[in-house]
Amino acid sequence: MVPLRVLLVDDHHLFCQGVKALLSSRPNIDVVGCAGDGLEAIALARAAMPDVILMDIEMPRCNGLEATRQIKREFPHIIIVVLTVADDDDTIFEAIKCGAQGYLLKSLEAYQLFDMLEGLRQGSAPLSGSVAARILKEFSDLAPDPGEKLAVREELSEREREVLELIVAGKTNKEIADALVITENTVKTYLGNILAKLHLQNRIQAAVYAVSQGIVKTPYPGESSS
Amino acid sequence: MKRVLLYSPRSLFAQGIQNLLDAAPECQVIGWESDLEKAVERIQELQPDTILVVNRSASDSLVSIGQRFLKVGGNTKIIELNLEDSKGCVYIGEWFVIQNFDDLVKMVEEPVTGFSEKSGRDSFTGEPKEKKTY
């Protein structure tokens, strides 16, 4: 298996060293660099071309949100996962809007980070549990009346809508493929079509959009789905 | 070799610190507790040289916990780290017998151990300090 190339971005030097030591001990992960601020992150992204960037938010000179925006503009294929202490709604939603494809809180345990990074290979979106629940609940409250969403729904095919429902349910590409009895490559094709039609960048944005527009009902616990 | 006890939830940061300490020849991690009462028991039992505390936030108060640790830990040192910034705070427990008021005055006059002097860096900025010349 090709090692996952990871760039760490954090101005907390000891935190960075500790995470680097943990990730470097994993056989399928290569830490390709550590940046102390957003500007350094952009420079190292250009030089090292990582697969994944673990990005802090509060940093001097250039914060993680701005760095995410710039790196995604220049290198849309690089996956950026926010790793931060900030768990407020504004920061979470702003990070997603900037193009972050995951949002993890620094209070998570090492094995959770390893699992999340491994899940990236299967196309899942790393979200700390509380963050995921908050995103879905927030946008489920904004779901419009059924009549208003008809025009958007018609843009997606029936199959694309099925794929989107499973994305909202947090399924990986493999799980979606198994559920719909199709190949993973076909799932990726559907996902690409969905993102293109909705002008979105990643599956998190697709899930949030789907719930906010009422295309898919939220699977938020306590609500009945129909 | 200094014997270090970790007191912290099992967070990524704390696990990273443990990983680094395990590789440092000067240090030996002798235990890790995330429960306060169990930590107090282990400190009494093991008498570590240093207790390393990892908080989530710089504003998390360690005072009452630190007092308990220092009382049972003997001549121990507590180093407090947090997830928000790169600052560490040191609490030192040194026990003295006070036989008279002069002993107390000496304790008051005794300077705080100058970690910044030894490291050559400013305590708050981390920048290298200029050496004083006379």
XYZ file of C-alpha atoms in Angstrom, chain A residues 11-15 17-19 21-22 25 83 85-87 106-111 113, chain B residues 9-20 52 56-57 81-87:
44
model
C 1.927 26.749 15.487
C 1.855 24.637 18.679
C 5.353 23.213 18.216
C 5.126 20.518 20.859
C 1.748 19.367 19.545
C 6.219 17.153 17.242
C 4.000 14.779 19.214
C 1.602 14.131 16.327
C 6.049 11.098 16.285
C 2.730 9.228 16.450
C 5.294 5.229 13.843
C -7.361 19.641 13.395
C -9.470 23.075 19.477
C -12.123 25.375 17.988
C -15.543 23.715 18.155
C -7.623 17.942 19.085
C -9.246 16.141 22.010
C -9.556 13.001 19.903
C -7.426 9.963 20.672
C -4.566 8.761 18.483
C -6.391 5.627 17.305
C -6.958 9.921 14.047
C -7.260 12.546 29.241
C -6.036 10.146 26.555
C -5.897 12.824 23.886
C -3.800 12.946 20.747
C -1.528 15.581 22.288
C -0.886 13.619 25.461
C -0.230 10.451 23.470
C 2.204 12.356 21.295
C 4.004 13.662 24.380
C 4.223 10.148 25.809
C 5.666 8.924 22.519
C 8.336 11.654 22.620
C 3.068 16.250 33.501
C -7.414 21.346 26.994
C -7.274 25.087 27.529
C 0.796 22.054 29.190
C -2.302 22.892 27.187
C -3.681 22.377 23.694
C -4.084 26.067 22.908
C -0.553 27.450 23.055
C 3.068 26.433 23.356
C 3.459 27.670 26.942
